[in-house]
Tab-separated table of C-alpha atoms and ligand atoms in Angstrom:
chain	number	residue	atom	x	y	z
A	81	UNK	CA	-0.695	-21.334	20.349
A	82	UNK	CA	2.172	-19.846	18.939
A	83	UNK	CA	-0.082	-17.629	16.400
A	84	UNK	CA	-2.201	-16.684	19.240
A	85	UNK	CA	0.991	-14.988	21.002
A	86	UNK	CA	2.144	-13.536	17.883
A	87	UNK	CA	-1.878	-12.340	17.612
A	88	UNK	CA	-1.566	-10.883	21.395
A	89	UNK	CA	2.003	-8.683	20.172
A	90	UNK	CA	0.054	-7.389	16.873
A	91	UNK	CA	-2.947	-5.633	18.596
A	92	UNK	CA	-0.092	-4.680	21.417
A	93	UNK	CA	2.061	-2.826	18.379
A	94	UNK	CA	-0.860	-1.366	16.845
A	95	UNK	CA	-2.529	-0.005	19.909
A	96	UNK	CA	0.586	1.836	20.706
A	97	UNK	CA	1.254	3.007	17.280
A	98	UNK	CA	-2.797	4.447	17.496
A	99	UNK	CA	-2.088	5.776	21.436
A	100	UNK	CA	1.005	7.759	20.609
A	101	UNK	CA	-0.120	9.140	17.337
A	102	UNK	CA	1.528	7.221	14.881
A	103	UNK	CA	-1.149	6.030	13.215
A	104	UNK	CA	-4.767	7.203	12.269
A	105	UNK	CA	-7.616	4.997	12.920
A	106	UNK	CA	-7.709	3.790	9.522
A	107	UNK	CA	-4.030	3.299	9.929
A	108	UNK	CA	-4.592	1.106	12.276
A	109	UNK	CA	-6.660	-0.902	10.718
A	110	UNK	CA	-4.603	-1.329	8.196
A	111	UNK	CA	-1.546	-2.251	10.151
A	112	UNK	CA	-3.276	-4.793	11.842
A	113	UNK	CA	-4.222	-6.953	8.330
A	114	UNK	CA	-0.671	-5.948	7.071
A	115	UNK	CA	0.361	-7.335	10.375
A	116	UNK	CA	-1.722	-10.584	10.232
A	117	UNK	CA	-0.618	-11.380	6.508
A	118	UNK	CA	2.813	-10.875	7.688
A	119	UNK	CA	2.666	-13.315	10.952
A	120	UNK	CA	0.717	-16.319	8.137
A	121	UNK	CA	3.711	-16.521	5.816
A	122	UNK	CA	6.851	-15.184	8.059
A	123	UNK	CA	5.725	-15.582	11.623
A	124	UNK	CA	7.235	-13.420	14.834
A	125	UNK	CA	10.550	-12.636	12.381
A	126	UNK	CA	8.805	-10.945	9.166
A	127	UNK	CA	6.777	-8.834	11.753
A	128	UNK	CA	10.091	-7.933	13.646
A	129	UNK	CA	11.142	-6.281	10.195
A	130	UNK	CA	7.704	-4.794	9.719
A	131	UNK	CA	7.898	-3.156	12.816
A	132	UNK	CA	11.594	-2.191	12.595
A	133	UNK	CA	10.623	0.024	9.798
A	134	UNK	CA	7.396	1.233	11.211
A	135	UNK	CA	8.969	2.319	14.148
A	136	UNK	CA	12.494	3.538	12.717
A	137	UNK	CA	10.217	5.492	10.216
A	138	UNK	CA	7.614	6.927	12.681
A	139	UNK	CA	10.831	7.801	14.751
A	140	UNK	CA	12.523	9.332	12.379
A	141	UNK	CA	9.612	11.352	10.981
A	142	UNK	CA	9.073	12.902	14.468
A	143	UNK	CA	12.658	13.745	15.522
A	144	UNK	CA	13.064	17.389	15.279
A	145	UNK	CA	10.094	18.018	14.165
A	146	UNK	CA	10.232	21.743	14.687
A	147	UNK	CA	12.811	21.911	11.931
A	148	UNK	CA	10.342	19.797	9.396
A	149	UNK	CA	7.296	22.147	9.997
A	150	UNK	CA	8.172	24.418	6.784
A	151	UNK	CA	9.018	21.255	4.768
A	152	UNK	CA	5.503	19.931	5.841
A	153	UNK	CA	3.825	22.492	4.154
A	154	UNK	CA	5.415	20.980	1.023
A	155	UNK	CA	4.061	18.000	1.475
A	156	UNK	CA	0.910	16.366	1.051
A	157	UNK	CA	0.547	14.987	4.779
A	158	UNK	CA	1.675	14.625	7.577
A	159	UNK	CA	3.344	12.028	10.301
A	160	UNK	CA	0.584	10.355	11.251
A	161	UNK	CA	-0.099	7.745	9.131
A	162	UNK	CA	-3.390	6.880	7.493
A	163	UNK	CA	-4.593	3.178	5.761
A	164	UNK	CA	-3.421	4.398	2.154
A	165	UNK	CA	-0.018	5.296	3.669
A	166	UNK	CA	0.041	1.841	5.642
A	167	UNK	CA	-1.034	-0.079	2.235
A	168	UNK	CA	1.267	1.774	0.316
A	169	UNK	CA	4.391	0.722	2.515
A	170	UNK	CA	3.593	-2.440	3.741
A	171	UNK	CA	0.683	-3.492	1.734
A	172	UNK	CA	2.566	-5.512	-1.521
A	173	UNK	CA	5.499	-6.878	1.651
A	174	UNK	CA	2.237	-8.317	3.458
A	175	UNK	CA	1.361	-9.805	0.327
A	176	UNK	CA	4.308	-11.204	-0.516
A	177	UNK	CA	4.514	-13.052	2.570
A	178	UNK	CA	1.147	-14.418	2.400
A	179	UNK	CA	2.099	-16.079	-1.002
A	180	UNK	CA	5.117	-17.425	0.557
A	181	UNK	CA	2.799	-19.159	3.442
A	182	UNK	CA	0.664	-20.278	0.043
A	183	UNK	CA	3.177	-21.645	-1.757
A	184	UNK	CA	6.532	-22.286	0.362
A	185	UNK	CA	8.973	-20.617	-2.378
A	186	UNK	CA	12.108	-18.863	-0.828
A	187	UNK	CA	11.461	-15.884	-3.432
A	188	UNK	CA	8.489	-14.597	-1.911
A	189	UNK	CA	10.500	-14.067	1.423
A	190	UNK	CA	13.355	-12.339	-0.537
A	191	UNK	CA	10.792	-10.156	-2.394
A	192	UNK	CA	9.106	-9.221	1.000
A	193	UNK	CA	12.744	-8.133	2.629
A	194	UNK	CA	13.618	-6.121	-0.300
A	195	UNK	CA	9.694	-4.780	0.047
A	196	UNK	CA	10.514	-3.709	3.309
A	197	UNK	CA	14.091	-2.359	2.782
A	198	UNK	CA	13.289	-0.209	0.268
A	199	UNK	CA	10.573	1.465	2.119
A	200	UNK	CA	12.767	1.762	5.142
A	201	UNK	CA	15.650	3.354	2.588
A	202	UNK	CA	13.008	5.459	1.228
A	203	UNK	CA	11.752	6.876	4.668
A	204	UNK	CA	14.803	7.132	6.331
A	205	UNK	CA	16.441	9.051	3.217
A	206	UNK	CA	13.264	11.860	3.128
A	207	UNK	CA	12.823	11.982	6.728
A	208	UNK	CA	16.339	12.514	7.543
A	209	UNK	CA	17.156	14.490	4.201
A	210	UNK	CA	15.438	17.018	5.245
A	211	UNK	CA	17.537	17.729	8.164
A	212	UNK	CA	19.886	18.101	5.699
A	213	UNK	CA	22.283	22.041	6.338
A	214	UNK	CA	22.565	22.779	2.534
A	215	UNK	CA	19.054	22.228	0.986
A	216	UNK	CA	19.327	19.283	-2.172
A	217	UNK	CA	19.970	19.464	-5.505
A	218	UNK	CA	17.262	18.241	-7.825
A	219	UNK	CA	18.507	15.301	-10.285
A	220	UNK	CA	15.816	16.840	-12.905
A	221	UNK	CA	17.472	20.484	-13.122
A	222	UNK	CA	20.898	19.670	-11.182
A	223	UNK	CA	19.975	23.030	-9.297
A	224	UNK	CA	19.530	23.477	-5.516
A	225	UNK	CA	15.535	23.330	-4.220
A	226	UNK	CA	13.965	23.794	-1.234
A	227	UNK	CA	14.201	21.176	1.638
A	228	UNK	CA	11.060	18.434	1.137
A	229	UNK	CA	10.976	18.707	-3.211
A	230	UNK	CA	10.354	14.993	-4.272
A	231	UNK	CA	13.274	13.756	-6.954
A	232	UNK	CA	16.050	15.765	-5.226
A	233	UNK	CA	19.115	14.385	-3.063
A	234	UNK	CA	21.599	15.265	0.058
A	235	UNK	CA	24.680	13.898	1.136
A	236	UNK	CA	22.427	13.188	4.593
A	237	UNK	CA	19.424	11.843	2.586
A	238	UNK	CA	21.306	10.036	0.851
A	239	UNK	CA	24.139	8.393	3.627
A	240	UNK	CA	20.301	7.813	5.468
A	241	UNK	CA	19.081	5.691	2.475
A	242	UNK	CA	22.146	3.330	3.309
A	243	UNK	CA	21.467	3.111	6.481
A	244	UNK	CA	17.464	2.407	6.173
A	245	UNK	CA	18.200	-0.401	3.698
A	246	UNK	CA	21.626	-1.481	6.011
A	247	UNK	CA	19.186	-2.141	8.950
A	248	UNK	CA	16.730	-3.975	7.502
A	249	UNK	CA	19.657	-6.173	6.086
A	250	UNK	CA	21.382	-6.872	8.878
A	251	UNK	CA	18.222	-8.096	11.055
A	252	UNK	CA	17.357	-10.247	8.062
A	253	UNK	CA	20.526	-11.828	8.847
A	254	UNK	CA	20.082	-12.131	12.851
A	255	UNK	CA	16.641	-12.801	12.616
A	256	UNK	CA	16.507	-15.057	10.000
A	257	UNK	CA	20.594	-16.342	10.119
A	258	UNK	CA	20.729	-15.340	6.129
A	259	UNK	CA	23.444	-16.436	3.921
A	260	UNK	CA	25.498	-13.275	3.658
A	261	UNK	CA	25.023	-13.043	-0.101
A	262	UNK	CA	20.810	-12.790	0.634
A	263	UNK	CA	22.215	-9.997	2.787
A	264	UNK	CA	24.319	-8.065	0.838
A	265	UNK	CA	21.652	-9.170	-2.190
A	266	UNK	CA	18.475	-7.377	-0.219
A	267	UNK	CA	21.009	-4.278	0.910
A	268	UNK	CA	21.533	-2.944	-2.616
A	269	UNK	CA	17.739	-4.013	-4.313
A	270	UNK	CA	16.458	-2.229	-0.741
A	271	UNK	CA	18.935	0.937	-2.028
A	272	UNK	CA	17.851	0.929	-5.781
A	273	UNK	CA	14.346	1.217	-4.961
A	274	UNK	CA	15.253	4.214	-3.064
A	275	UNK	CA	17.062	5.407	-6.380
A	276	UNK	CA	13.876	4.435	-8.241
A	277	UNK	CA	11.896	6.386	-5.350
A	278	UNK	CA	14.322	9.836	-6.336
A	279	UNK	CA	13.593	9.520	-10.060
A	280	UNK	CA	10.329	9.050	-10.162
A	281	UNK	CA	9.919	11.590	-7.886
A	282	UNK	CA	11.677	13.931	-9.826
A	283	UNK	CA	10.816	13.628	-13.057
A	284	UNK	CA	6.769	11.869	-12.963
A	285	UNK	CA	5.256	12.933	-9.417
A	286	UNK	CA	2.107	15.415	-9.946
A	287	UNK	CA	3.949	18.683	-8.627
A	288	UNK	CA	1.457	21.769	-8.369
A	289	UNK	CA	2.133	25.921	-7.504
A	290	UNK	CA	0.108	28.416	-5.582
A	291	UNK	CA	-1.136	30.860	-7.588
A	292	UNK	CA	-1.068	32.826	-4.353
A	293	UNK	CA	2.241	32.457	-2.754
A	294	UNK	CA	3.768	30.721	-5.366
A	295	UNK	CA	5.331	27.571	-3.302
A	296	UNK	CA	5.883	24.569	-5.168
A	297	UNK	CA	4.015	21.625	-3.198
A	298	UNK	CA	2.438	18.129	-3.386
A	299	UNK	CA	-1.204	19.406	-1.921
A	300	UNK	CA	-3.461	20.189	-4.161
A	301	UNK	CA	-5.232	23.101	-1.861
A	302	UNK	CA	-2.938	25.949	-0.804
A	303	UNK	CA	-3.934	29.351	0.667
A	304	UNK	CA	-7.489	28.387	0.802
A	305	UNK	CA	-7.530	27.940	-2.887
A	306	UNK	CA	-6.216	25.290	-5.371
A	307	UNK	CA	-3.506	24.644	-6.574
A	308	UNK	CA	-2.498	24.496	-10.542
A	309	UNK	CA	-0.704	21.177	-11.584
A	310	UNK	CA	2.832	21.910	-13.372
A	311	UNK	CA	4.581	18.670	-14.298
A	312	UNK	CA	3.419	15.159	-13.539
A	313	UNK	CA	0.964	12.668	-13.235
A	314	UNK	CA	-2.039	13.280	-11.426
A	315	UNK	CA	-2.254	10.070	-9.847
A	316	UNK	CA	1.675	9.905	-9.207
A	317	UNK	CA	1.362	11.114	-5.581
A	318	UNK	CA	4.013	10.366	-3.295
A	319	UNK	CA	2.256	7.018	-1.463
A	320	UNK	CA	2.121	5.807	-5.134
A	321	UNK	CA	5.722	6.493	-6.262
A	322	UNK	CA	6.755	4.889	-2.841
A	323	UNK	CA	5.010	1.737	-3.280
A	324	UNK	CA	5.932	1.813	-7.085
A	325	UNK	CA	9.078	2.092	-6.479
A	326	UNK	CA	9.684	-0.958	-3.828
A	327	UNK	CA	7.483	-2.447	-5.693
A	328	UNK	CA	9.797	-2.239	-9.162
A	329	UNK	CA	12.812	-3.170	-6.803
A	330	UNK	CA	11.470	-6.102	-5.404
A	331	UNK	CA	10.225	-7.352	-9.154
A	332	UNK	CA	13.946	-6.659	-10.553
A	333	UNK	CA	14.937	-8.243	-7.515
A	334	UNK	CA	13.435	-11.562	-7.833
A	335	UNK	CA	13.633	-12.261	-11.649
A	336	UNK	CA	17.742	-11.700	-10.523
A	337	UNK	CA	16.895	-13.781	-7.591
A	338	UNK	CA	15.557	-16.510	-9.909
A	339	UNK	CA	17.844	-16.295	-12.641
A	340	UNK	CA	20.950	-16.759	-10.087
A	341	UNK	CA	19.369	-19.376	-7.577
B	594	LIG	ZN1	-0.028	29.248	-1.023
């Protein structure tokens, strides 16, 4: 009964998320096995933080929009969110909780909340980073770069990283009345995968120039041509380095879990 009314609130969340444009089709799609994994291993509470940072990120990635629109063009997409950007954020969390349903050990559940925080962090750092006055300075070259460049940092971005992994903390503790330690524990891994986000954004994300207005960007196409690759990985887009990133936090995370429990 009780997983038919969680069931009822899933297709609910991810109707509205498709309705007001938060999510593609695919997106949808995707949200709603994300979602079901989710319910198995941590019921109506592990979809609470799922949706906390869906919605806090969609939020956040649509206020002031008007002032993003140049920093889009740096990007690769945009705010609506498609199944590979779903998978990437919540695919390894939904994952994680399903093994916990599987096999009942705590460290699953700490690995999905620092899944989750660190994506939040992430999110919240870029998407309100870039509202940033003074545009960031890049950890790679120390020098100031336009508003949107992967691997670089603000005061604001940054102060908003805190924040995104604070949240996702503190409901871990009202929702699921965690020992403050977890708390505090799933805080800072939730932070350093932000950090982890920031260098590998700066230093191994495929970055690429227009040969034709010279902008640096994510997209490969630009000006109706493409675009030449100038430091990077190929694959290293910025889904990839998102989900590596929580995904390296949340591994650090639980061999320290382990090791202390
Ligand atoms: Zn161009």
């Amino acid at each position: 009964m009780d997983s038919f009314f969680y069931l009822i609130i899933l297709i609910i969340c991810v109707y509205l998320g498709f309705r007001f444009r938060f999510l593609t089709l695919s997106g949808s799609i995707a949200a709603a096995i994300v979602g079901i994994l989710t319910v198995l291993g941590l019921h109506l509470e592990g979809l609470i933080l799922l949706g906390l940072f869906f919605t806090s990120s969609s939020y956040w990635s649509k206020y002031k929009k008007s002032q993003k629109e140049q920093v889009e063009e740096r990007l690769e997409k945009g705010s609506r969110r498609d199944w590979l950007q779903v998978v990437a954020n919540g695919g390894v969390a939904a994952v994680a909780s399903f093994l916990y349903y599987l096999t009942d050990e705590p460290v699953f559940m700490v690995a999905f909340c620092i899944l989750i925080a660190s994506s939040n962090s992430d999110t919240w750092a870029s998407e309100i980073g870039t509202l940033s006055k003074k545009p960031p300075i890049s950890i790679r070259t120390f020098k100031r770069v336009p508003k949107g460049t992967s691997g670089a940092i603000s005061m604001l971005g940054t102060a908003a990283g805190v924040g995104g992994a604070a949240l996702i903390a503190v409901a871990l503790f009202i929702l699921f009345d965690a020992a403050m330690e977890l708390v505090i524990f799933v805080f800072l891994f939730g932070f350093l995968g932000n950090l982890i986000d920031t260098g590998l954004g700066a230093f191994y994300q495929a970055t690429y120039r227009c040969n034709r207005c010279l902008l640096e960007t994510e997209k490969m196409h630009h000006c109706g041509q493409n675009t030449e690759k100038i430091r990077g990985f190929s694959f290293l887009n910025n889904d990839i380095v998102n989900l590596l990133s929580s995904l390296i936090a949340a591994l650090i995370g639980s061999v320290v879990y382990l090791s202390i429990t």
